[in-house]
Tab-separated table of C-alpha atoms in Angstrom:
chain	number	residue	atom	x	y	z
A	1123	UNK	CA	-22.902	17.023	-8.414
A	1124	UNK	CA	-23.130	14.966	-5.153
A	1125	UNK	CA	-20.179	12.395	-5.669
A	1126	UNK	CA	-21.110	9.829	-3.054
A	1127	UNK	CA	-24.732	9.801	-5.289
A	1128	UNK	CA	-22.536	9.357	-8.488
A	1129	UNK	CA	-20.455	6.441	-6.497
A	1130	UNK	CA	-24.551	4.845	-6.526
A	1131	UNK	CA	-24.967	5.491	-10.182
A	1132	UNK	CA	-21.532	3.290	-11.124
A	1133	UNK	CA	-22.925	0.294	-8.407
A	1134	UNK	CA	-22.086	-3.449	-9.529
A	1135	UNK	CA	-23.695	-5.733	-7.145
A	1136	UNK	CA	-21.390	-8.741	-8.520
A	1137	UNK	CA	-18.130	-6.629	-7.848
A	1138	UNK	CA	-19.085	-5.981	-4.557
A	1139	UNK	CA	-20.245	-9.363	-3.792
A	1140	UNK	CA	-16.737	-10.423	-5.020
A	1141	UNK	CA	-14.684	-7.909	-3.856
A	1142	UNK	CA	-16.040	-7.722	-0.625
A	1143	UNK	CA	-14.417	-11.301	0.889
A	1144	UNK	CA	-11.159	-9.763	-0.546
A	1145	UNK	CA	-11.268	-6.903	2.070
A	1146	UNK	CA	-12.513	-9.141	4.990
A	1147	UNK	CA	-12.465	-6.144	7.646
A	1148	UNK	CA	-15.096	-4.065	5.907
A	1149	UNK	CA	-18.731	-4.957	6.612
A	1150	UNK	CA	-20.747	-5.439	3.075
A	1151	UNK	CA	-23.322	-2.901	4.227
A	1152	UNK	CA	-20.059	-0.221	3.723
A	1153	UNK	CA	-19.474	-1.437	0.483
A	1154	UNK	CA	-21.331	0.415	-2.807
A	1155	UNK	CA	-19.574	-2.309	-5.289
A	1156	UNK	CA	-17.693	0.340	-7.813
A	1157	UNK	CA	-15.013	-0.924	-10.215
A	1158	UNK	CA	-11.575	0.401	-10.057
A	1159	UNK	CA	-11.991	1.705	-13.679
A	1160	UNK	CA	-14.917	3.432	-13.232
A	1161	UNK	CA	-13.625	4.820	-9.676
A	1162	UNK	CA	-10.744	6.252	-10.940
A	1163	UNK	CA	-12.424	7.906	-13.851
A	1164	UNK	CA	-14.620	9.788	-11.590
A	1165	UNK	CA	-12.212	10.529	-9.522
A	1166	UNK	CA	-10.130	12.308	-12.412
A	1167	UNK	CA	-13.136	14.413	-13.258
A	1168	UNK	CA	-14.262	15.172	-10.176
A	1169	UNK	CA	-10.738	16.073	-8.922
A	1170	UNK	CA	-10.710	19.670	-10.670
A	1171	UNK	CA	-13.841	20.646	-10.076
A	1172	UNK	CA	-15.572	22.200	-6.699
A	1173	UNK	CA	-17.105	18.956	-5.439
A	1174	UNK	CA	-13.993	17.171	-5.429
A	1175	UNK	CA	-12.446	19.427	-2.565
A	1176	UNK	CA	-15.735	19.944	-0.379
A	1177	UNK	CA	-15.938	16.094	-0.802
A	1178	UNK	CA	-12.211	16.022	0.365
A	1179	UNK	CA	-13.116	17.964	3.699
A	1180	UNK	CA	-16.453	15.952	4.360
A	1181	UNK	CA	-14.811	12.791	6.412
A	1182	UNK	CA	-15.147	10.799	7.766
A	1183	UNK	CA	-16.648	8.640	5.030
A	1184	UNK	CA	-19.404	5.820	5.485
A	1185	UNK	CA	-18.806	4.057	2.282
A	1186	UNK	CA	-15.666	1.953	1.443
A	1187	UNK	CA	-16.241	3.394	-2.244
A	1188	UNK	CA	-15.954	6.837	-0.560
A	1189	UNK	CA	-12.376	6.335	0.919
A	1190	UNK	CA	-11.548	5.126	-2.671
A	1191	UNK	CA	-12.684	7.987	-4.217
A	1192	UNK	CA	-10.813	10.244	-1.791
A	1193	UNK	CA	-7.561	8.824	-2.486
A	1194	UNK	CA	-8.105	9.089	-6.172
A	1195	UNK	CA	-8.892	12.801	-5.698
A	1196	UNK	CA	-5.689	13.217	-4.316
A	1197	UNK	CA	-3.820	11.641	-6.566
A	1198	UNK	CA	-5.958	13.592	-9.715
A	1199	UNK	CA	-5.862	17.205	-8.214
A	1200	UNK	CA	-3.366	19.025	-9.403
A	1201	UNK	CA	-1.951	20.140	-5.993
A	1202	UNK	CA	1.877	20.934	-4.782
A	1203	UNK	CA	3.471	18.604	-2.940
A	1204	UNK	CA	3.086	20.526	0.450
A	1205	UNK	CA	-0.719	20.817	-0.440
A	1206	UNK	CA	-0.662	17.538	-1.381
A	1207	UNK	CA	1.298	15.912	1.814
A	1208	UNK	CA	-1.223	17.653	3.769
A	1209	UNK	CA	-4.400	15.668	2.151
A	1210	UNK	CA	-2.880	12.987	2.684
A	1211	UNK	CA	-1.585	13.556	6.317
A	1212	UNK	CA	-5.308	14.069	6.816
A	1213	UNK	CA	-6.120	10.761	4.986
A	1214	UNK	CA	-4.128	8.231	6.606
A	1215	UNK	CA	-5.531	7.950	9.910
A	1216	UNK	CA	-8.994	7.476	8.460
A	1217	UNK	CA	-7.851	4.886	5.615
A	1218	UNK	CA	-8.970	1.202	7.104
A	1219	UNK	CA	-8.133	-1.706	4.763
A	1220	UNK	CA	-5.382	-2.993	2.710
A	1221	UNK	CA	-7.147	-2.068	-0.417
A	1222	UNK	CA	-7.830	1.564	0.183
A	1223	UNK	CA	-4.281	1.568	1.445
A	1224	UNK	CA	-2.442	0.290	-2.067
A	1225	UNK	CA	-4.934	2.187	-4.687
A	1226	UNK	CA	-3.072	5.370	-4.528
A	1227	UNK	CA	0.223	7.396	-4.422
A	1228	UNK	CA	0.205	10.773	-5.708
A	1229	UNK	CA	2.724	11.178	-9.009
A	1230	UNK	CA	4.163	14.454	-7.414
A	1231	UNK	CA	5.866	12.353	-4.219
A	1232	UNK	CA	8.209	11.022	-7.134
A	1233	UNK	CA	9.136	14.281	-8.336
A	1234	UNK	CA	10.267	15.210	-4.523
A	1235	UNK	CA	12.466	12.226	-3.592
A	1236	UNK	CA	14.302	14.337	-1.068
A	1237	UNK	CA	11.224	15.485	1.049
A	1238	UNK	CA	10.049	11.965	1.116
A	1239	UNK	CA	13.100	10.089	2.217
A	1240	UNK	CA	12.189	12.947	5.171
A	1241	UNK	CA	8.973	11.911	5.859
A	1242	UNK	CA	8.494	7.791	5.004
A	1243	UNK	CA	10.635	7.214	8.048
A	1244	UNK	CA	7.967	8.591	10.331
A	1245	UNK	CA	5.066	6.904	8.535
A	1246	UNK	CA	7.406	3.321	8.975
A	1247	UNK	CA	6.738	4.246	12.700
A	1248	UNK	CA	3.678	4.829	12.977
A	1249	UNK	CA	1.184	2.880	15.062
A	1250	UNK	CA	-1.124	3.069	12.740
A	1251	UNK	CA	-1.281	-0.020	10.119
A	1252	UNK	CA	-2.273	1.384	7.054
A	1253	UNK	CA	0.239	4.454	7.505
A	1254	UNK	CA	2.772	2.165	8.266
A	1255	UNK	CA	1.499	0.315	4.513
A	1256	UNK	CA	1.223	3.397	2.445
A	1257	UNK	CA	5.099	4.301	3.793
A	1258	UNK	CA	6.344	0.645	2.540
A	1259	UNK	CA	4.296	0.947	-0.678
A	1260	UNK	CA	6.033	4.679	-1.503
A	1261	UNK	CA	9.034	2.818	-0.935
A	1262	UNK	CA	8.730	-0.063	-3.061
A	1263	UNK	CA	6.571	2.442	-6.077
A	1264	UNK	CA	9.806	4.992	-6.211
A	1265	UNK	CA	12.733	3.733	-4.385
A	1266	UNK	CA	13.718	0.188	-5.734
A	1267	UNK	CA	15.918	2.045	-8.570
A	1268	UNK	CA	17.978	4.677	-9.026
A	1269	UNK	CA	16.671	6.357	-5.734
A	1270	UNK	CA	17.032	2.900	-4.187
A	1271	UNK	CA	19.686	2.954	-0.748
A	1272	UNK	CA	20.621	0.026	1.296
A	1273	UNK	CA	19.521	1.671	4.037
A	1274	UNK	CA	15.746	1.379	3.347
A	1275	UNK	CA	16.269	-2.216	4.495
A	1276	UNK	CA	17.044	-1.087	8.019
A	1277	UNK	CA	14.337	0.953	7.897
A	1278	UNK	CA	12.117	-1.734	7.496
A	1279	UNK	CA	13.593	-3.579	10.086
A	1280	UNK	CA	13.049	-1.481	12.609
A	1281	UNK	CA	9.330	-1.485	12.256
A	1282	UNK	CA	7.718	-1.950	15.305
A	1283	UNK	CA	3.818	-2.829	13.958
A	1284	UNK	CA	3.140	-6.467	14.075
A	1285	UNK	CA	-0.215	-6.106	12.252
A	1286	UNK	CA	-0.668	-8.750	9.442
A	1287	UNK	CA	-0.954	-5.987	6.830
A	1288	UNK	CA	1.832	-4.526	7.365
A	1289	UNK	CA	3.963	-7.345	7.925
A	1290	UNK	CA	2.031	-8.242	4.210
A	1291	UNK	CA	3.413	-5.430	2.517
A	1292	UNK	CA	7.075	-5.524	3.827
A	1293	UNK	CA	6.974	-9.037	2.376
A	1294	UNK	CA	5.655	-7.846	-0.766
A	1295	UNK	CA	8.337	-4.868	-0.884
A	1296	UNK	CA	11.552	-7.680	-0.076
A	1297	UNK	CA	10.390	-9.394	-2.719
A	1298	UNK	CA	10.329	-7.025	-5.273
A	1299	UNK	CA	13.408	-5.525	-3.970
A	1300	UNK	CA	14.929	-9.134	-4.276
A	1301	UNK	CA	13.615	-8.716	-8.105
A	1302	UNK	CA	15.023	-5.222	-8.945
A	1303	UNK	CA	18.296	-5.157	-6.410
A	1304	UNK	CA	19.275	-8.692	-6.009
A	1305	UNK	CA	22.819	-7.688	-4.821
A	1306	UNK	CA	21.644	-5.823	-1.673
A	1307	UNK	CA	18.609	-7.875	-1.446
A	1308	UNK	CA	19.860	-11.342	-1.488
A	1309	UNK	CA	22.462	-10.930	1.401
A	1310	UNK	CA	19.575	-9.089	3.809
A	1311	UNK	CA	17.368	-12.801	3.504
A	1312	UNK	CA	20.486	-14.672	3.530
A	1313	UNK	CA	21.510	-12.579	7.230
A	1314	UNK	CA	17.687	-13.310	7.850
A	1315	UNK	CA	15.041	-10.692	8.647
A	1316	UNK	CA	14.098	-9.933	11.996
A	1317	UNK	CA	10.422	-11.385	11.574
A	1318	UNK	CA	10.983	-15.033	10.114
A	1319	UNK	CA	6.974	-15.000	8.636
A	1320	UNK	CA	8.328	-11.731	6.740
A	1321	UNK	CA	11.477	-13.853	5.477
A	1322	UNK	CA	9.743	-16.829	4.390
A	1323	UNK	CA	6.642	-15.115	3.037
A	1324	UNK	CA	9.424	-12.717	1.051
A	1325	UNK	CA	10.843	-15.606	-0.691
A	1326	UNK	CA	7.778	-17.161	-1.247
A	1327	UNK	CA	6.334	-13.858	-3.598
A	1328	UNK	CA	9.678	-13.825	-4.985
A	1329	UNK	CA	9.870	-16.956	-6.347
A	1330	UNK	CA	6.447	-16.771	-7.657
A	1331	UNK	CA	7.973	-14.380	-10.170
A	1332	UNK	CA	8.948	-15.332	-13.616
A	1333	UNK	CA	11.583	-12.451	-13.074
A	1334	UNK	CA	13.919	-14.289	-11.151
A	1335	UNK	CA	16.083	-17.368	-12.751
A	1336	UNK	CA	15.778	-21.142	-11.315
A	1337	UNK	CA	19.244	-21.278	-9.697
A	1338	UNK	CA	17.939	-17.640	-7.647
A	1339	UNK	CA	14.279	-19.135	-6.960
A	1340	UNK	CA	16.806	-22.548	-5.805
A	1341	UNK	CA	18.860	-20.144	-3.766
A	1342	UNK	CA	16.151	-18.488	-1.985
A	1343	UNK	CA	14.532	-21.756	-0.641
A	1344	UNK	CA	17.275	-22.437	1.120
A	1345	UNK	CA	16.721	-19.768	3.809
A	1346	UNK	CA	12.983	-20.249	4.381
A	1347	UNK	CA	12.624	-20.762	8.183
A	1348	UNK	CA	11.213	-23.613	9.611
A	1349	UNK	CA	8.376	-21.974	11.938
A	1350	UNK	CA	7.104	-24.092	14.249
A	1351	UNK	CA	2.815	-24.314	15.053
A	1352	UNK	CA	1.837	-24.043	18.625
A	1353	UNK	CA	-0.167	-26.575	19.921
A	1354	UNK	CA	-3.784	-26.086	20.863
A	1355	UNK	CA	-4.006	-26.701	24.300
């Protein structure tokens, strides 16, 4: 079974006419147009048999699809967490877009908190974007209860990658973490974050939730940041 050739069978010209101005980075011509459904299935199948690992050491890939279905062959094969933090050690640097990025995270990281308070750290430092991402997203997917420590925050703050995607999903983590740990939350946006887009788009996701009450949604707006435009000279 050639897998990229199955990724052509599962084609949907109207999802990848869609999806593609939703990952703005990745040139149509990369893009095979297969649903997240359908991707994943294969991926599940293909993960335990022969084709799924040769496919795994065949990168990089052309096809956007192709980076899909490599993350969903990671997270379906039934490897050990070294194995596994090896894959995806491998994967990182080759993973391009958002989308890619936020598909994935293997079940086993959650059943080895300890290792992987080790190792997001050095993914939050990376100068890589989308390692940077797939660091915040581990956080927000398995620390943000009972694993959750204050000091995630600073590790976020110290985060030295400007790119919009990451700055993206730091917002997206405050704001859950805002959601699930208002105590420790609230007081980080009411000392302000370092980045003032990160606080205001933070409260902004928040209060888009119907989680949070009216008096906390009333509370937040209060420390938005007034960020002023430069003029076009």
């Amino acid at each position: 079974m050639n897998l990229t050739e199955e990724l052509w069978k599962l084609q949907d010209l109207k999802y990848r006419d869609f999806h593609s101005r939703l990952v703005p980075n990745i040139p149509k011509e990369r893009m095979i147009g297969v649903r997240t459904p359908a991707l994943r299935a294969l991926g599940k199948k293909a993960a335990l048999l022969r084709e799924g690992q040769v496919f795994l050491t065949d990168t990089p890939h052309f096809y956007y699809d192709e980076n899909n279905l490599h993350g969903a062959l990671i997270e379906y094969g039934r490897y050990s967490f070294e194995t596994t933090l090896t894959l995806i050690g491998d994967f990182l640097p080759l993973i391009d877009n958002w989308a890619t990025c936020d598909m994935f995270i293997p079940s086993v990281f959650k059943k080895n908190p300890a290792q992987m308070l080790q190792i997001i750290p050095l993914w939050l430092q990376s100068d890589h974007p989308y390692t940077v991402r797939f660091g915040v997203n581990c956080l927000m997917r398995d620390f943000l209860d009972g694993q959750f420590s204050p000091a995630h925050f600073r590790w976020l703050n110290q985060i030295q990658n400007t790119d919009y995607y990451v700055k993206m999903g730091i917002a997206w983590y405050y704001s859950i973490a805002l959601i699930k740990q208002w105590d420790e939350a609230f007081p980080a946006i009411r000392r302000g974050l370092p980045d003032p887009w990160i606080q205001n788009k933070s409260i902004q996701k928040a209060r888009e939730s119907y989680r949070l009450t009216n008096d906390q949604k009333d509370l937040l707006l209060q420390y938005k940041i007034p960020i002023q435009k430069e003029k076009v000279k």
